[in-house]
Coordinates of C-alpha atoms and ligand atoms in Angstrom, one line a residue:
M10 CA -10.9 -19.3 -24.0
T11 CA -9.9 -22.9 -24.4
D12 CA -7.9 -24.4 -27.4
P13 CA -7.8 -28.3 -27.3
E14 CA -5.2 -28.3 -29.9
G15 CA -2.8 -26.2 -27.8
D16 CA -0.9 -24.8 -30.8
T17 CA -3.2 -22.4 -32.5
P18 CA -2.0 -18.9 -31.9
L19 CA -4.2 -16.6 -29.8
A20 CA -5.1 -13.4 -31.4
G21 CA -4.5 -9.9 -29.9
A22 CA -4.6 -6.5 -31.3
V23 CA -3.4 -3.1 -30.0
H24 CA -4.9 0.2 -31.2
L25 CA -2.8 3.3 -31.0
D26 CA -2.6 6.7 -32.8
P27 CA 0.2 9.1 -32.4
R28 CA -2.2 11.9 -31.4
F29 CA -3.3 10.1 -28.2
T30 CA -0.8 10.1 -25.6
V31 CA -0.4 9.6 -21.8
G32 CA 2.6 11.6 -21.4
E33 CA 6.5 11.9 -21.7
V34 CA 8.6 9.2 -20.0
N35 CA 10.7 10.7 -17.2
P36 CA 14.0 8.9 -17.5
R37 CA 13.8 8.6 -13.7
L38 CA 11.5 5.7 -14.2
F39 CA 14.5 3.6 -14.8
G40 CA 16.2 4.0 -11.5
S41 CA 17.5 1.4 -9.3
F42 CA 18.7 0.8 -5.6
V43 CA 21.7 0.3 -3.8
E44 CA 21.3 -0.6 -0.2
H45 CA 23.9 -1.6 2.4
L46 CA 22.3 -5.1 2.4
G47 CA 24.1 -8.3 1.8
R48 CA 26.5 -7.9 -1.0
C49 CA 24.9 -5.2 -2.9
V50 CA 27.7 -2.8 -1.8
H51 CA 30.5 -5.0 -0.4
T52 CA 31.7 -7.3 -3.1
G53 CA 29.0 -6.0 -5.3
V54 CA 29.7 -2.5 -6.5
F55 CA 32.8 -2.2 -4.2
E56 CA 35.4 -4.6 -4.0
P57 CA 38.9 -3.1 -3.4
G58 CA 41.4 -5.9 -4.5
H59 CA 39.3 -7.3 -7.0
P60 CA 41.2 -7.7 -10.4
A61 CA 38.7 -5.4 -12.0
A62 CA 38.6 -2.7 -9.2
D63 CA 39.5 0.9 -10.0
E64 CA 41.4 3.3 -7.9
D65 CA 38.2 3.9 -5.9
G66 CA 37.6 0.1 -5.2
L67 CA 34.7 0.1 -7.7
R68 CA 34.4 -2.9 -9.8
T69 CA 34.7 -1.7 -13.4
D70 CA 33.0 -5.0 -14.7
V71 CA 29.9 -4.0 -12.6
L72 CA 29.9 -0.5 -13.6
A73 CA 30.0 -1.6 -17.2
L74 CA 27.0 -3.7 -16.8
I75 CA 25.2 -1.1 -15.0
R76 CA 25.7 1.4 -17.9
E77 CA 24.5 -1.2 -20.2
L78 CA 21.5 -1.8 -18.1
G79 CA 20.6 1.8 -18.8
V80 CA 19.9 2.7 -15.1
T81 CA 19.4 6.5 -14.6
M82 CA 19.2 7.0 -11.0
V83 CA 20.3 5.1 -7.8
R84 CA 18.6 5.2 -4.5
Y85 CA 21.0 4.9 -1.4
P86 CA 21.8 3.9 1.2
G87 CA 18.5 2.0 2.1
G88 CA 15.9 0.7 2.6
N89 CA 15.4 -0.7 6.1
F90 CA 19.3 0.0 6.7
V91 CA 18.8 3.7 6.5
S92 CA 16.5 3.7 9.7
G93 CA 19.5 3.0 11.8
Y94 CA 22.2 4.5 9.8
R95 CA 24.5 7.4 11.0
W96 CA 25.8 8.9 7.7
E97 CA 28.7 10.4 9.5
D98 CA 30.1 6.9 10.0
G99 CA 30.7 6.7 6.3
V100 CA 32.8 9.8 5.6
G101 CA 36.2 10.8 6.5
P102 CA 39.5 8.7 6.7
A103 CA 38.4 5.0 6.0
E104 CA 40.7 3.9 8.8
H105 CA 38.8 5.9 11.4
R106 CA 35.3 4.7 10.4
P107 CA 33.6 2.6 12.9
R108 CA 32.1 -0.9 12.5
R109 CA 28.5 -0.8 13.4
L110 CA 25.8 -3.4 13.9
D111 CA 22.9 -3.1 11.4
A112 CA 19.9 -4.3 13.3
A113 CA 17.8 -4.3 10.1
W114 CA 19.7 -7.1 8.3
R115 CA 21.7 -8.6 11.5
A116 CA 24.9 -7.7 9.8
V117 CA 28.1 -5.8 10.6
E118 CA 28.6 -2.5 8.5
T119 CA 32.2 -1.7 8.1
N120 CA 31.5 1.8 6.7
Q121 CA 34.4 1.4 4.3
F122 CA 31.9 2.6 1.5
G123 CA 29.8 5.8 2.4
L124 CA 28.4 8.9 0.9
N125 CA 31.5 10.2 -0.9
E126 CA 32.3 6.7 -2.4
F127 CA 28.7 6.4 -3.5
M128 CA 28.9 9.9 -5.3
R129 CA 31.9 8.6 -7.1
F130 CA 30.1 5.4 -8.0
A131 CA 27.3 7.5 -9.3
G132 CA 29.4 9.6 -11.6
K133 CA 31.2 6.5 -13.0
A134 CA 27.7 4.7 -13.3
W135 CA 26.3 7.6 -15.0
V136 CA 23.4 7.8 -12.6
E137 CA 21.6 10.5 -10.6
P138 CA 21.8 10.0 -6.9
M139 CA 18.7 9.7 -4.8
Q140 CA 19.5 10.1 -1.2
A141 CA 17.4 8.7 1.8
V142 CA 17.6 10.4 5.2
N143 CA 17.1 8.5 8.5
L144 CA 13.8 9.4 10.1
G145 CA 13.8 6.0 12.3
T146 CA 16.3 6.6 14.8
R147 CA 17.2 10.2 14.0
G148 CA 15.3 13.3 12.7
L149 CA 15.3 16.8 11.5
Q150 CA 18.7 18.0 12.6
E151 CA 20.7 15.0 11.3
A152 CA 18.9 15.4 8.0
L153 CA 20.0 19.1 7.8
D154 CA 23.6 18.2 8.7
L155 CA 23.7 15.7 6.0
L156 CA 22.1 18.2 3.5
E157 CA 24.7 20.9 4.5
Y158 CA 27.5 18.4 4.1
T159 CA 26.3 17.2 0.7
N160 CA 24.9 20.5 -0.8
H161 CA 26.4 23.6 0.7
P162 CA 29.6 25.0 -1.1
G163 CA 31.5 25.8 1.9
G164 CA 32.3 28.2 4.9
T165 CA 30.2 26.2 7.4
A166 CA 31.2 23.4 9.7
W167 CA 29.4 20.5 7.8
S168 CA 30.4 21.9 4.3
E169 CA 34.1 22.4 5.5
L170 CA 34.2 19.0 6.9
R171 CA 33.1 17.6 3.2
R172 CA 35.9 19.8 1.7
S173 CA 38.4 18.5 4.4
H174 CA 37.4 14.9 3.0
G175 CA 38.7 15.9 -0.4
V176 CA 35.3 16.8 -1.8
D177 CA 35.8 20.5 -2.8
K178 CA 32.6 21.0 -4.7
P179 CA 29.1 20.2 -3.4
H180 CA 27.3 17.0 -4.6
N181 CA 24.3 19.1 -5.1
I182 CA 21.9 16.1 -4.6
R183 CA 18.5 17.1 -5.8
L184 CA 16.2 14.0 -5.1
W185 CA 15.7 13.0 -1.4
C186 CA 13.6 10.3 0.5
L187 CA 12.3 11.3 3.8
G188 CA 12.8 7.9 5.5
N189 CA 11.9 4.5 4.5
E190 CA 8.9 2.4 4.8
M191 CA 7.9 4.2 8.0
D192 CA 4.4 2.6 7.8
G193 CA 6.1 -0.9 8.5
P194 CA 6.2 -2.4 12.0
W195 CA 9.5 -4.1 11.1
Q196 CA 11.1 -0.6 10.4
T197 CA 13.4 0.6 13.2
G198 CA 11.6 3.8 14.6
H199 CA 8.3 2.8 12.9
K200 CA 5.7 5.4 13.3
T201 CA 2.1 6.1 13.0
A202 CA 0.7 8.0 10.1
E203 CA 0.2 11.0 12.3
E204 CA 3.7 10.8 13.7
Y205 CA 5.5 10.4 10.4
G206 CA 3.3 12.9 8.5
R207 CA 4.3 15.7 11.0
L208 CA 7.9 14.7 11.0
A209 CA 8.0 14.6 7.3
A210 CA 6.4 17.9 7.0
V211 CA 8.8 19.7 9.4
T212 CA 11.7 18.0 8.0
A213 CA 10.9 18.8 4.4
K214 CA 10.3 22.5 5.2
A215 CA 13.5 22.8 6.9
M216 CA 15.4 21.0 4.1
R217 CA 13.7 23.3 1.6
D218 CA 14.7 26.3 3.7
L219 CA 18.3 25.3 3.3
D220 CA 18.0 24.4 -0.4
P221 CA 14.7 25.4 -2.1
G222 CA 15.4 23.3 -5.2
L223 CA 15.2 20.1 -3.8
E224 CA 12.7 17.3 -4.7
L225 CA 11.3 15.4 -1.8
V226 CA 9.7 12.0 -1.4
A227 CA 7.4 11.2 1.5
C228 CA 7.1 7.6 2.5
G229 CA 3.9 5.9 1.1
S230 CA 2.9 2.4 1.8
S231 CA 5.3 -0.3 1.7
S232 CA 2.8 -2.5 0.1
R233 CA -0.8 -2.4 -1.1
A234 CA -1.5 -5.2 1.4
M235 CA -0.7 -3.0 4.3
P236 CA -3.7 -2.4 6.5
T237 CA -3.0 1.2 6.6
F238 CA -2.8 1.4 2.7
G239 CA -4.7 4.5 1.4
S240 CA -5.3 6.0 4.9
W241 CA -1.5 6.3 5.5
E242 CA -1.0 8.3 2.3
A243 CA -4.0 10.5 3.1
T244 CA -2.8 11.3 6.6
V245 CA 0.8 12.0 5.6
L246 CA -0.3 14.2 2.6
E247 CA -2.5 16.0 4.9
H248 CA 0.4 17.1 6.9
A249 CA 3.1 17.4 4.1
Y250 CA 1.2 18.0 0.7
D251 CA 2.7 21.6 0.4
V252 CA 6.4 20.6 1.0
V253 CA 6.9 17.3 -0.8
D254 CA 6.8 16.5 -4.4
F255 CA 6.3 12.7 -4.4
V256 CA 4.7 10.0 -2.3
S257 CA 6.5 6.6 -2.5
C258 CA 5.1 3.1 -3.4
H259 CA 6.8 -0.3 -2.8
A260 CA 5.6 -3.5 -4.2
Y261 CA 7.3 -7.0 -4.5
Y262 CA 5.8 -10.1 -6.2
E263 CA 6.6 -13.8 -6.3
E264 CA 5.1 -17.0 -7.6
K265 CA 3.4 -18.8 -4.8
D266 CA 2.2 -22.4 -4.7
G267 CA 2.9 -22.7 -8.4
D268 CA 0.1 -20.3 -9.3
V269 CA 2.0 -19.1 -12.5
D270 CA -1.2 -17.4 -13.8
S271 CA -1.6 -15.1 -10.9
F272 CA 2.2 -14.5 -10.9
L273 CA 2.0 -13.4 -14.4
A274 CA -0.8 -11.1 -13.6
S275 CA 1.2 -9.3 -10.9
A276 CA 1.0 -6.1 -12.8
A277 CA -2.8 -5.9 -12.0
D278 CA -1.9 -5.5 -8.5
M279 CA 0.6 -2.6 -9.3
E280 CA -2.1 -0.9 -11.4
E281 CA -4.4 -0.9 -8.5
F282 CA -1.7 0.4 -6.3
I283 CA -1.0 3.3 -8.7
D284 CA -4.7 4.1 -9.2
G285 CA -5.3 3.9 -5.3
V286 CA -2.4 6.3 -4.5
V287 CA -3.1 8.8 -7.3
A288 CA -6.7 8.9 -6.2
T289 CA -5.8 9.4 -2.5
A290 CA -3.3 12.3 -3.5
D291 CA -5.9 13.9 -5.7
H292 CA -8.3 13.8 -2.9
I293 CA -6.1 15.6 -0.7
R294 CA -5.3 18.2 -3.6
A295 CA -9.0 18.7 -4.0
K296 CA -9.5 19.2 -0.3
R297 CA -6.7 21.7 -0.2
H298 CA -7.8 23.5 -3.4
S299 CA -4.2 23.0 -4.4
A300 CA -2.9 23.7 -7.9
K301 CA 0.0 21.3 -7.1
R302 CA 0.0 17.6 -8.1
I303 CA 1.9 14.9 -6.1
N304 CA 3.4 12.5 -8.3
L305 CA 4.4 8.8 -7.5
S306 CA 7.9 7.6 -6.7
F307 CA 7.8 3.7 -7.1
D308 CA 11.0 3.5 -5.4
E309 CA 11.0 -0.2 -4.8
W310 CA 9.6 -2.8 -7.1
N311 CA 10.7 -6.2 -8.2
V312 CA 10.1 -9.8 -8.1
W313 CA 11.3 -11.0 -4.7
Y314 CA 10.8 -14.6 -3.1
Q315 CA 10.1 -13.2 0.3
S316 CA 8.7 -16.6 1.4
R317 CA 12.3 -17.8 1.5
P318 CA 14.8 -17.0 4.3
F319 CA 16.6 -13.8 3.8
N320 CA 20.0 -15.4 4.4
N321 CA 21.0 -17.7 1.6
D322 CA 23.3 -19.6 3.7
A323 CA 21.4 -21.2 6.2
D324 CA 24.5 -21.6 8.6
A325 CA 25.7 -18.0 8.2
P326 CA 26.5 -16.7 11.6
D327 CA 24.6 -13.5 12.6
W328 CA 26.5 -10.3 12.6
S329 CA 28.9 -11.1 9.6
V330 CA 30.1 -8.6 6.9
A331 CA 28.4 -8.6 3.7
P332 CA 26.7 -12.0 4.1
R333 CA 24.7 -13.6 1.2
Q334 CA 21.3 -12.3 1.5
L335 CA 18.4 -12.0 -0.7
E336 CA 20.3 -13.5 -3.5
D337 CA 17.3 -14.6 -5.6
V338 CA 18.1 -16.3 -8.9
Y339 CA 15.7 -15.3 -11.5
S340 CA 14.0 -17.4 -14.0
V341 CA 12.4 -16.7 -17.5
T342 CA 9.0 -16.4 -15.7
D343 CA 10.4 -13.9 -13.2
A344 CA 11.8 -11.8 -16.1
V345 CA 8.5 -11.6 -18.0
V346 CA 6.9 -10.5 -14.8
V347 CA 9.5 -7.7 -14.4
G348 CA 8.8 -6.7 -18.1
S349 CA 5.2 -6.6 -17.4
L350 CA 5.7 -4.4 -14.3
L351 CA 7.8 -2.0 -16.5
I352 CA 4.7 -1.9 -19.0
T353 CA 2.7 -0.9 -16.1
L354 CA 4.9 1.8 -15.1
L355 CA 5.1 3.2 -18.6
R356 CA 1.5 3.2 -19.0
H357 CA 1.2 5.5 -15.9
C358 CA 4.3 7.7 -16.8
D359 CA 1.9 10.7 -16.4
R360 CA 1.9 10.2 -12.6
V361 CA 4.8 7.7 -12.0
T362 CA 7.8 9.8 -12.6
A363 CA 10.3 8.0 -10.7
A364 CA 10.9 4.5 -9.9
C365 CA 13.7 2.0 -8.7
L366 CA 14.1 -1.6 -9.5
A367 CA 15.1 -3.0 -6.1
Q368 CA 17.9 -3.7 -6.0
L369 CA 20.9 -3.4 -8.4
V370 CA 23.6 -5.8 -7.6
N371 CA 23.4 -9.3 -5.8
V372 CA 20.4 -8.6 -3.6
I373 CA 17.3 -9.3 -5.7
A374 CA 19.2 -7.9 -8.5
P375 CA 19.5 -7.9 -12.3
I376 CA 23.4 -8.2 -11.9
M377 CA 25.2 -10.8 -10.0
T378 CA 28.8 -11.0 -8.9
E379 CA 31.2 -13.4 -7.3
P380 CA 33.8 -12.0 -4.9
G381 CA 37.1 -12.1 -6.7
G382 CA 35.3 -13.5 -9.7
P383 CA 32.9 -12.6 -12.6
A384 CA 29.8 -10.5 -12.9
W385 CA 26.8 -11.4 -15.0
R386 CA 23.4 -10.8 -16.2
Q387 CA 20.4 -12.3 -14.5
T388 CA 17.3 -12.9 -16.8
T389 CA 15.6 -9.7 -15.5
F390 CA 18.5 -7.6 -16.8
Y391 CA 17.1 -8.0 -20.3
P392 CA 13.6 -6.5 -19.9
F393 CA 14.9 -3.7 -17.9
A394 CA 17.6 -2.9 -20.2
E395 CA 15.4 -2.9 -23.3
A396 CA 12.8 -0.7 -21.6
A397 CA 15.4 1.7 -20.1
C398 CA 17.2 2.1 -23.5
N399 CA 14.2 2.1 -25.8
G400 CA 11.3 3.4 -23.5
R401 CA 12.0 7.1 -24.1
G402 CA 9.5 9.7 -25.5
Q403 CA 5.8 9.8 -25.5
V404 CA 3.9 6.9 -24.2
L405 CA 0.8 6.1 -26.3
R406 CA -2.7 5.5 -25.0
L407 CA -3.3 2.0 -26.0
D408 CA -6.5 0.0 -26.2
V409 CA -5.8 -3.8 -26.3
D410 CA -8.0 -6.5 -27.6
S411 CA -7.1 -9.8 -26.4
P412 CA -8.6 -12.9 -24.9
G413 CA -8.3 -13.2 -21.2
H414 CA -8.4 -15.7 -18.4
D415 CA -9.4 -15.8 -14.7
T416 CA -6.5 -15.8 -12.0
A417 CA -6.9 -16.8 -8.3
L418 CA -5.2 -13.5 -7.0
H419 CA -6.2 -10.7 -9.6
G420 CA -9.3 -11.8 -11.2
R421 CA -9.7 -11.7 -15.0
V422 CA -6.7 -10.4 -16.8
L423 CA -6.0 -9.9 -20.7
L424 CA -3.4 -12.4 -21.9
L425 CA -1.9 -9.5 -23.9
H426 CA -0.1 -6.8 -21.7
A427 CA 1.4 -4.1 -23.9
T428 CA 2.4 -0.5 -24.0
A429 CA 3.9 1.7 -26.8
V430 CA 6.4 4.6 -26.9
Q431 CA 7.1 6.9 -29.8
D432 CA 10.7 8.4 -29.6
E433 CA 11.7 11.8 -30.9
D434 CA 13.9 10.2 -33.4
G435 CA 10.8 8.6 -35.1
T436 CA 10.9 5.0 -33.6
L437 CA 7.8 3.5 -32.4
T438 CA 8.5 0.8 -29.8
V439 CA 6.0 -1.7 -28.5
F440 CA 6.6 -3.7 -25.4
A441 CA 4.4 -6.8 -25.1
V442 CA 4.1 -9.8 -22.8
N443 CA 2.2 -12.8 -23.7
R444 CA 0.8 -14.2 -20.4
D445 CA -0.3 -17.5 -21.9
T446 CA 1.9 -20.2 -20.8
T447 CA 1.4 -22.8 -23.7
R448 CA 0.2 -20.8 -26.5
P449 CA 1.8 -18.2 -29.0
L450 CA -0.3 -15.0 -29.5
E451 CA -0.4 -13.3 -32.8
L452 CA -0.3 -9.5 -32.2
T453 CA -1.6 -7.0 -34.8
A454 CA -1.7 -3.3 -35.0
D455 CA -3.1 -0.8 -37.6
L456 CA -0.1 1.7 -37.9
R457 CA -1.6 3.6 -40.7
A458 CA -1.9 6.7 -38.6
F459 CA 1.9 6.8 -38.3
G460 CA 2.6 7.0 -42.1
P461 CA 5.0 4.7 -43.7
A462 CA 6.3 2.2 -41.1
G463 CA 8.8 -0.5 -41.0
P464 CA 11.2 -2.3 -40.9
V465 CA 10.8 -3.9 -37.5
L466 CA 13.3 -5.2 -35.0
H467 CA 11.7 -7.8 -32.8
T468 CA 13.5 -9.4 -29.8
T469 CA 12.0 -11.7 -27.3
L470 CA 12.8 -13.3 -24.0
S471 CA 11.2 -16.9 -23.7
D472 CA 12.3 -20.3 -23.3
P473 CA 10.9 -23.9 -23.5
D474 CA 11.9 -24.1 -19.8
R475 CA 10.2 -21.3 -18.0
H476 CA 12.4 -21.9 -15.0
A477 CA 15.7 -21.5 -16.9
A478 CA 18.0 -19.0 -15.3
N479 CA 21.6 -17.5 -15.6
T480 CA 24.1 -18.7 -12.9
L481 CA 27.7 -18.7 -12.1
R482 CA 28.1 -21.7 -14.1
Q483 CA 25.9 -20.9 -17.0
Q484 CA 25.9 -17.1 -17.2
D485 CA 24.3 -16.8 -20.7
R486 CA 21.9 -19.6 -20.4
V487 CA 19.0 -17.2 -21.0
T488 CA 19.4 -14.3 -23.5
P489 CA 16.9 -12.4 -25.7
S490 CA 16.7 -13.7 -29.3
Q491 CA 15.5 -12.1 -32.6
V492 CA 12.2 -13.1 -34.0
T493 CA 11.9 -13.4 -37.8
G494 CA 8.7 -12.9 -39.6
T495 CA 7.6 -9.9 -37.8
R496 CA 6.6 -7.3 -40.4
V497 CA 4.6 -4.2 -41.4
A498 CA 2.6 -4.8 -44.5
D499 CA 0.0 -2.1 -46.0
G500 CA 0.4 -0.3 -42.6
R501 CA -0.6 -3.5 -40.4
L502 CA 2.0 -4.9 -38.0
T503 CA 2.0 -8.5 -37.5
A504 CA 4.1 -10.4 -34.8
L505 CA 4.1 -13.6 -33.1
L506 CA 4.7 -13.6 -29.4
P507 CA 6.0 -16.9 -28.1
P508 CA 4.2 -18.5 -25.0
L509 CA 5.1 -16.8 -21.7
S510 CA 7.3 -14.1 -23.3
W511 CA 8.5 -10.6 -23.2
S512 CA 9.0 -8.8 -26.6
T513 CA 10.3 -5.5 -27.7
L514 CA 9.3 -4.4 -31.2
R515 CA 11.2 -1.5 -32.6
I516 CA 9.4 -0.1 -35.6
A517 CA 11.1 2.5 -37.9
L518 CA 8.8 5.4 -39.0
A519 CA 9.4 7.7 -41.7
P520 CA 11.0 11.0 -40.6
Ligands
LIG2 O1 14.8 -4.1 -0.9 C1 14.7 -4.9 0.2 C2 13.9 -4.3 1.4 O2 12.7 -4.2 1.1 C3 14.3 -2.8 1.7 O3 15.4 -2.6 2.7 C4 13.0 -2.4 2.4 O4 12.8 -0.9 2.2 C5 11.9 -3.2 1.8 O5 11.2 -3.7 2.6

C-alpha cells in the first residue's frame, strides 16, 4: 500500500467480543531477570554506601522503580553466569565469601550478594523468585543441596546452615530453572539434547522427591535460529515430560543494517517461536498419551544489540568487578518493539504462562543507574509498565484488519499489531503498535458487544525522532503522552495511532 501524500492516516480495525477469549493472563508473564552480569547486581540493585541504600545495601531508588515497573517475578542468578556458579559462595558471613572468576562474562564475582540477599531484595521489590540451578559445571547433588538450604524448615545440615545464617524460615521458592541455555555451545558445560534431557529428568525427579510442590522449567532453545531448534525440545521432553512443567524460550532482537521494518516486525519471529515450541511439546504429549500440558516460560526476551561488543568500555581490563557490560541505551523504536513483543506474549497467554524481560537493571535493562548517582527509566520501561499494570484479566481473541507490508526478515506483516485484555473491574485495555514509520493509523473497533463503553484514556509512546532515548543527562527525554480525541461514540472506538508508536487504550465499561 503506498500513499504518495504521506499524511493520510492508514485505516485499521480490531474485531473483538467478550465471549471469545484466549485465556487468563498469568501475572508471571511480567517477570524480569537479575544476573550476576556487569552492573545488574553490583551498583544496580545492590550498592552499600549509596545515599539511597537501605540496611541491606539495596538501592531504595531502584526498588521504587522496580515496583513502579510492575515486575512480578525475577529470575536469578543467571543466565550464563549460573553455569559456573557455586551457590555456597554467596551465603554466610560476607567477609568469608570468596572472590571467584566468572568465565561467562570474564569478570570477578565478589559474592557479597548471594541467595539470602536476593531473597531480601525479592521481598522488598514485591516479586516472586525464580531460582536457577547450575547444570553446567555441577549437577543433581548440588541442586538438591541448594533446595534443602532454601526450602527445608530445619533439622538437617543444609537447612540448619541457612538458619545459622540468620534465615530461620525457609524461603519456599516454588519456581526453578534446570540450568540455563544448555543447547548453546558458549554455555559452560554445554550438553547435547540427550545428555541434558537425561540430566534434567533425573534432577527434576529428585527435586520433586524432596519438595513435590515445585514448578520446574527445562531449558529449551536459546534462540529460534539455533540449528537444534525443535529437535532439542523434542529430545529433552522425551526424557523429562512427566517431571517438568515448562520448557523455556529465549529470544533477543536488534535493528540490523538500518532495516527498521524488519526490526519492527520482530514479534513475527517470536510468534513462530511460540507456535513451534507449543507444537513440539504437544507432539510429545500425543506420543505419550499424556493428559498433562507443558507450558512455555519465555524467560529471556528483549531487544539486545548483540552485534556490539559486550564490554561497553573498550579499554576495560578483563577480570574486573562489575564492569559496564551490555549497557544498551534504548530508543523509541526499541520501546515500540518491546511493546510489540509484549503484545505477542499476551496473545499467547494460554501457553506462555511465565516470561522474563532480560534483564532488570543496567544490563539490557529498563532501569539504569549511576554508581553513587541517580536511577532512571529507559524508553522500554514504559510499554512494560503499562502492560504489567494493565494487562490483567482475560485476553480476548482478536481479529485485525490492517494494511500490511513486506519485510526482508519476516515476510509480510500487518502494520497494526494489537491485543485486548478485559479486566475483572470491567476495564477493557487495548495495546496497539503502529509499525508504519511515517503515517498515523486510525484504529477503529465495534464495542457494542461490551455494552455501554467509554470514556477512553489513550497514552502513547512515539517521537518525531525515532532514535530519541533517555540518558543520564536527559533522563526524561522520552515519556508517554496522552492522546486527545480518542473516543467511543455509538459503541464505536476511534483512535489515531501516531507513526511508529506503542499505545495503551483504557476503555471504561459499564459494571
Ligand atoms: O541475558 C544475557 C545473556 O543472554 C544470558 O546470560 C544468557 O542466558 C543469554 O544468552
